[in-house]
Short mmCIF file of C-alpha atoms in Angstrom, two decimals:
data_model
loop_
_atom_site.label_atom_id
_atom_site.label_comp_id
_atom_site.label_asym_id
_atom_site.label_seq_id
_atom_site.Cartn_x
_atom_site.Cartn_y
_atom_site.Cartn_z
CA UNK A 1 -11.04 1.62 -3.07
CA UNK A 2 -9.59 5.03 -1.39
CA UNK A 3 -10.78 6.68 -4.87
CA UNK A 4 -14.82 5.52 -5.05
CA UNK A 5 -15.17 5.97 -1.16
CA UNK A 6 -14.17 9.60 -1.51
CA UNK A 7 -16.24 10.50 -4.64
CA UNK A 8 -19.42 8.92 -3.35
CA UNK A 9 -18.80 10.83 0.04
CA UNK A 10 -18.38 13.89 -2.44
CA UNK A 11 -21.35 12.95 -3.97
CA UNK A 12 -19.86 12.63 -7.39
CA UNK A 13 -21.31 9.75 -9.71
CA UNK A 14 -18.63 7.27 -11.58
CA UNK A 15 -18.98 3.83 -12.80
CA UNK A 16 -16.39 1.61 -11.17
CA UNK A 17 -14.98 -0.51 -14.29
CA UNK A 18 -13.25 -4.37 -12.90
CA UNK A 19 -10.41 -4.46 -15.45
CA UNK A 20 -9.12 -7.39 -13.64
CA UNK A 21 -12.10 -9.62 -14.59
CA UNK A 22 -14.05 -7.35 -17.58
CA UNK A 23 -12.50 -7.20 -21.03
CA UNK A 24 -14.26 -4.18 -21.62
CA UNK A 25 -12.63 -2.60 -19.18
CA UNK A 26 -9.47 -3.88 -20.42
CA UNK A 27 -9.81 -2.39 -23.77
CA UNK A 28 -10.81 1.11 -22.53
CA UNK A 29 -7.83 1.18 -20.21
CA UNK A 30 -5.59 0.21 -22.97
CA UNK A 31 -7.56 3.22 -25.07
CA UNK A 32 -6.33 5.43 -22.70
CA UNK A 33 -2.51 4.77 -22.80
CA UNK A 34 -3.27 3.88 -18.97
CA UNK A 35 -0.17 0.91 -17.25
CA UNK A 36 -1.86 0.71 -14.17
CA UNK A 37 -4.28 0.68 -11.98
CA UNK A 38 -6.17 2.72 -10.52
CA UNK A 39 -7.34 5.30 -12.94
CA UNK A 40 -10.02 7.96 -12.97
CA UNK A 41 -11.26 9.26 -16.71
CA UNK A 42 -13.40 11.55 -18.01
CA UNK A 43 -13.44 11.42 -21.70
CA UNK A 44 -10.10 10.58 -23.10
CA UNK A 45 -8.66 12.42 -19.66
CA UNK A 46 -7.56 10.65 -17.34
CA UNK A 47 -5.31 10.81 -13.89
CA UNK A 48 -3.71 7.95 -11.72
CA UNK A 49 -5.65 7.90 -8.17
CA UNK A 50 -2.20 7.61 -6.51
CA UNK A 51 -2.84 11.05 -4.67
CA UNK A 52 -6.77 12.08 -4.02
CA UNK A 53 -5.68 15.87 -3.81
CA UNK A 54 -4.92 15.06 -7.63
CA UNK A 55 -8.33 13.31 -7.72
CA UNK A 56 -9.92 16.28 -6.40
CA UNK A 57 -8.66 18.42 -8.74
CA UNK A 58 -9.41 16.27 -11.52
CA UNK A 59 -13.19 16.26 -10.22
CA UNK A 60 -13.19 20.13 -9.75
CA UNK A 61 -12.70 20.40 -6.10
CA UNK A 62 -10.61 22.49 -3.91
CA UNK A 63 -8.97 20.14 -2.49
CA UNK A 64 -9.74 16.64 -0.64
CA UNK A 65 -10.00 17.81 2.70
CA UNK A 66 -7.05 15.84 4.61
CA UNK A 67 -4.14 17.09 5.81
CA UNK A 68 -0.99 14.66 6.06
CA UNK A 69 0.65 13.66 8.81
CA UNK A 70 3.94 15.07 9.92
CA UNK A 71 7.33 12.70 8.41
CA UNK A 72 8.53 12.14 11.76
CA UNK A 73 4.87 10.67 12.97
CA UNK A 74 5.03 8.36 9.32
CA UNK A 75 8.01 6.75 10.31
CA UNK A 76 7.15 6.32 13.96
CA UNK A 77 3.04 4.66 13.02
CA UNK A 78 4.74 2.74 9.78
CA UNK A 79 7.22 0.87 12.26
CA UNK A 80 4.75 0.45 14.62
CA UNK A 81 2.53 -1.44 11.63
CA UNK A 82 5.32 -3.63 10.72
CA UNK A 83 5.98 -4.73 13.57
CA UNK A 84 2.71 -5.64 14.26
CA UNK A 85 2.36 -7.99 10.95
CA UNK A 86 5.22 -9.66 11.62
CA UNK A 87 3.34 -10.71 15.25
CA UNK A 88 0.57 -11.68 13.40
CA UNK A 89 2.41 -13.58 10.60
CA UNK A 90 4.04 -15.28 13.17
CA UNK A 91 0.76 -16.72 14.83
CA UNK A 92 -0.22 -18.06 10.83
CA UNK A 93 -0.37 -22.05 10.91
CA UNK A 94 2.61 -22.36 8.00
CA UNK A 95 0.61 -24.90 6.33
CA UNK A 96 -2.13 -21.90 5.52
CA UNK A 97 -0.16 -19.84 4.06
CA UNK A 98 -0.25 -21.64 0.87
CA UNK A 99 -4.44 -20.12 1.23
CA UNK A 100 -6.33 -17.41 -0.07
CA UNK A 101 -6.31 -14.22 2.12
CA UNK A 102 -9.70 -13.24 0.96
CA UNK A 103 -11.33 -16.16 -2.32
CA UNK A 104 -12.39 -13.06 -4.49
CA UNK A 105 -8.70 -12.71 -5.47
CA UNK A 106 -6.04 -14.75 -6.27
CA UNK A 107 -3.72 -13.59 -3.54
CA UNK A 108 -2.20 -16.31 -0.86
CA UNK A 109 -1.71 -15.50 2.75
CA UNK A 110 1.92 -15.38 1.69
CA UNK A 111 2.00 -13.18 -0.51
CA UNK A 112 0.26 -10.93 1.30
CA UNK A 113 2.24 -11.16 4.08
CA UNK A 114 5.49 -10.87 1.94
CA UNK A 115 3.92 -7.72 0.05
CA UNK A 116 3.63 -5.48 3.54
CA UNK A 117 7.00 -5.41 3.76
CA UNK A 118 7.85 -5.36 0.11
CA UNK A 119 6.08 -2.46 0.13
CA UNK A 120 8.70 -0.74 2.05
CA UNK A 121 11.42 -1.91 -0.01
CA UNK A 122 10.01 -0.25 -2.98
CA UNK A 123 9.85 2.84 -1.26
CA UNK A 124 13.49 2.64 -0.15
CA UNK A 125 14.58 1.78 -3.61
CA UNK A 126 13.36 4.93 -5.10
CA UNK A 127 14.23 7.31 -2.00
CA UNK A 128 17.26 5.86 -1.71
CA UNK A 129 18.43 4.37 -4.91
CA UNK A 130 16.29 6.83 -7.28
CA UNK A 131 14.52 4.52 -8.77
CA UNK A 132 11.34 5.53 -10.75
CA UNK A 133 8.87 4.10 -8.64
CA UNK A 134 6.11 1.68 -10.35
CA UNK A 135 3.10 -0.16 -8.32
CA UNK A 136 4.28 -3.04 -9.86
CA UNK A 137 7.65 -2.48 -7.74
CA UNK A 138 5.47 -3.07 -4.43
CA UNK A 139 3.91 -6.03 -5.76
CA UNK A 140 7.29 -7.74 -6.81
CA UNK A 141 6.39 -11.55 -5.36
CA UNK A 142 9.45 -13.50 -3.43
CA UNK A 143 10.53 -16.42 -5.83
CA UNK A 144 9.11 -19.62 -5.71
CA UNK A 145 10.07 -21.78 -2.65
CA UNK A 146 11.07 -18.97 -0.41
CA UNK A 147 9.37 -17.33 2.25
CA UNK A 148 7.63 -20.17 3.05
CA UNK A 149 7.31 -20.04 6.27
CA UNK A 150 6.00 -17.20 8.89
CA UNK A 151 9.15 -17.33 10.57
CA UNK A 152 10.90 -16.12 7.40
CA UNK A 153 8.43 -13.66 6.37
CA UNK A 154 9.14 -11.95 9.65
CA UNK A 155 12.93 -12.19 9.32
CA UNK A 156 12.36 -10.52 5.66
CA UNK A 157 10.30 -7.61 7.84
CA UNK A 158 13.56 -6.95 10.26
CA UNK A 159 15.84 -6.63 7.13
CA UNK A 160 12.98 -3.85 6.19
CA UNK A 161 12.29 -2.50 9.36
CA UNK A 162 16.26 -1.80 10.04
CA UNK A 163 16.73 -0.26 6.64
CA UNK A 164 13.85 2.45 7.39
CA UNK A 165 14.99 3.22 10.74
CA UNK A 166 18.83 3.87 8.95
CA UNK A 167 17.11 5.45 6.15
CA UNK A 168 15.51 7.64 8.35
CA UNK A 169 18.19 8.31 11.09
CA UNK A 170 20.51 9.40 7.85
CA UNK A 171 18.15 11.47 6.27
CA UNK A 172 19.41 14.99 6.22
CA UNK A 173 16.37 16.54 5.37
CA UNK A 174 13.68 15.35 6.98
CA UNK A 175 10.86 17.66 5.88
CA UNK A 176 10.67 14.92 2.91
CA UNK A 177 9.80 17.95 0.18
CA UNK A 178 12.48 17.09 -2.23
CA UNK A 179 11.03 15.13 -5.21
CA UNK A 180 10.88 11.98 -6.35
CA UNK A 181 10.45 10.01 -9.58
CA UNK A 182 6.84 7.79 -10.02
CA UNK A 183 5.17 6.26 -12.64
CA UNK A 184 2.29 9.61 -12.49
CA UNK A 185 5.28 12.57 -11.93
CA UNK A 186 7.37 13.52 -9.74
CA UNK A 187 5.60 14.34 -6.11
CA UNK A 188 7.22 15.30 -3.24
CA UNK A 189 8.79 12.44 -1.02
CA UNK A 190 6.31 12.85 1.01
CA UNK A 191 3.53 11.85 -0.29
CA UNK A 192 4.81 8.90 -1.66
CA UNK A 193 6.17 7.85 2.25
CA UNK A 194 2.55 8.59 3.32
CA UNK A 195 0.83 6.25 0.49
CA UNK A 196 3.50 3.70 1.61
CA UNK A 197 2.84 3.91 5.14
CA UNK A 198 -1.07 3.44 4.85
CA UNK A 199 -0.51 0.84 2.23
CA UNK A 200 1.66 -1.77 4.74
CA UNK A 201 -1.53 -0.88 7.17
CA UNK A 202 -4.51 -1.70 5.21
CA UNK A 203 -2.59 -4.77 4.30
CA UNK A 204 -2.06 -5.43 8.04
CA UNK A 205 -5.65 -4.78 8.85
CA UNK A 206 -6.26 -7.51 6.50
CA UNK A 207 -4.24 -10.05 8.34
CA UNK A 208 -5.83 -9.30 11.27
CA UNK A 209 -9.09 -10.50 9.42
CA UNK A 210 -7.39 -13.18 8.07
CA UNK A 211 -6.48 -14.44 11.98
CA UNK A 212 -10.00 -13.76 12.95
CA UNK A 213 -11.42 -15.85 10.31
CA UNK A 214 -9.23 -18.67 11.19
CA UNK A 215 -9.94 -18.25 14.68
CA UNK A 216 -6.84 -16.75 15.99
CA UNK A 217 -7.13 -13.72 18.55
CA UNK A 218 -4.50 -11.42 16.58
CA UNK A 219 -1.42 -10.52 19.56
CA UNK A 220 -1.37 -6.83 20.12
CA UNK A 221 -4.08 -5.55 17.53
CA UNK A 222 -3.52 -2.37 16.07
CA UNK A 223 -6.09 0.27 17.72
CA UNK A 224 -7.41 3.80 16.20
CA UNK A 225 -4.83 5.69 17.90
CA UNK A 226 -1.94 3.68 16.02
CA UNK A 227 -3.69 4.08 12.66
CA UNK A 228 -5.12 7.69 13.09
CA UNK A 229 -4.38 10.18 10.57
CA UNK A 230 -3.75 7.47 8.07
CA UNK A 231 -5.68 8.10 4.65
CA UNK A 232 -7.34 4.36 4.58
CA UNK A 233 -10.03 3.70 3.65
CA UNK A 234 -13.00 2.71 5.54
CA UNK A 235 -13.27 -0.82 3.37
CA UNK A 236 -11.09 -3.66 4.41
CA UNK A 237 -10.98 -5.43 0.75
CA UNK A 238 -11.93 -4.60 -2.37
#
């Protein structure tokens, strides 16, 4: 989503290829050697959109125009995000968590809520554990007949939160430069804690919709200030 909003803004003309639900698309991704999703290609060339200063560079760009927020202000806004799921999982009916978060994809309300903190956990296991980080590492789902429940799905966010703010308290360099292994090279830390961080708060902007939609004023919301300097994008689903 981050990748189209920022070429049409660029003014930069792509066809957006569904290779969840289009065969086609299937095949070409599997033409290009691509695992994952998303990709941008031109010809047989193509880059993972993990990074959009790699997707401006791709495009022929000097550069993509946003400037990342300081570590120390990550850690501080992706607490503050966490935290505020794990209010809003808590006001989830249990018995709805077995729905839909949005019906265009096959996601429950529990697994979204379980992924926002997962999220985190995949970061930790390759900062911490140097482990070559995959997005299929984020969307690692909790086994069937556990997390059932919102009060669980919160507990699972304390184990998560607590192991960031250690991580972080331990980390002897804090300028997060040194490198790390992904699935599309090996980026500075970073980057990948900044993709991690805005990833737990789209997801939380989307619970918020999910309350609203249910009827349920969302405790605490999360205002522009908390989410400012984030690179989201301007979309709420895809």
């Amino acid at each position: 989503m981050r990748t189209k909003e920022f070429l049409s803004k660029k003014g930069i003309n792509f066809t957006a290829v569904d290779v969840l639900n289009d065969p086609t698309g299937q095949e070409q991704l599997l033409k290009l050697g691509a695992r994952t999703v998303p990709v941008l290609a031109q010809g047989e060339q193509y880059i993972f959109c993990q990074n959009l200063e790699d997707v401006a560079e791709f495009v022929g760009l000097q550069g993509s125009g946003h400037t990342p927020l300081p570590p120390a202000t990550l850690i501080t806004k992706w607490i503050n995000v966490l935290r505020a799921a794990q209010r809003y999982i808590l006001q989830l009916p249990n018995e709805r968590l077995v729905e839909r978060a949005i019906d265009s994809r096959d996601r429950s309300i529990r697994l979204l809520s379980h992924h926002i903190f997962r999220i985190g956990e995949a970061f930790l296991e390759t900062a911490i554990d140097d482990v070559e980080y995959w997005v299929d590492n984020a969307n690692i789902p909790p086994e069937d007949g556990t997390f059932t429940i919102g009060e669980e799905i919160a507990g699972y966010g304390d184990t998560i939160i607590e192991r960031l703010e250690s991580w972080w308290t331990q980390l002897e360099d804090k300028s997060c430069q040194q490198k790390v292994k992904t699935f599309y090279g090996t980026p500075p830390m970073h980057q990948l804690f900044e993709r991690s961080t805005w990833h737990s708060a789209q997801h939380t902007r989307q619970l918020i919709a999910v309350l609203e939609r249910i009827g349920i004023e969302p405790h605490g919301r999360l205002t522009a200030e908390d989410l400012a300097g984030l690179p989201l994008p301007e979309g709420l689903w895809e």
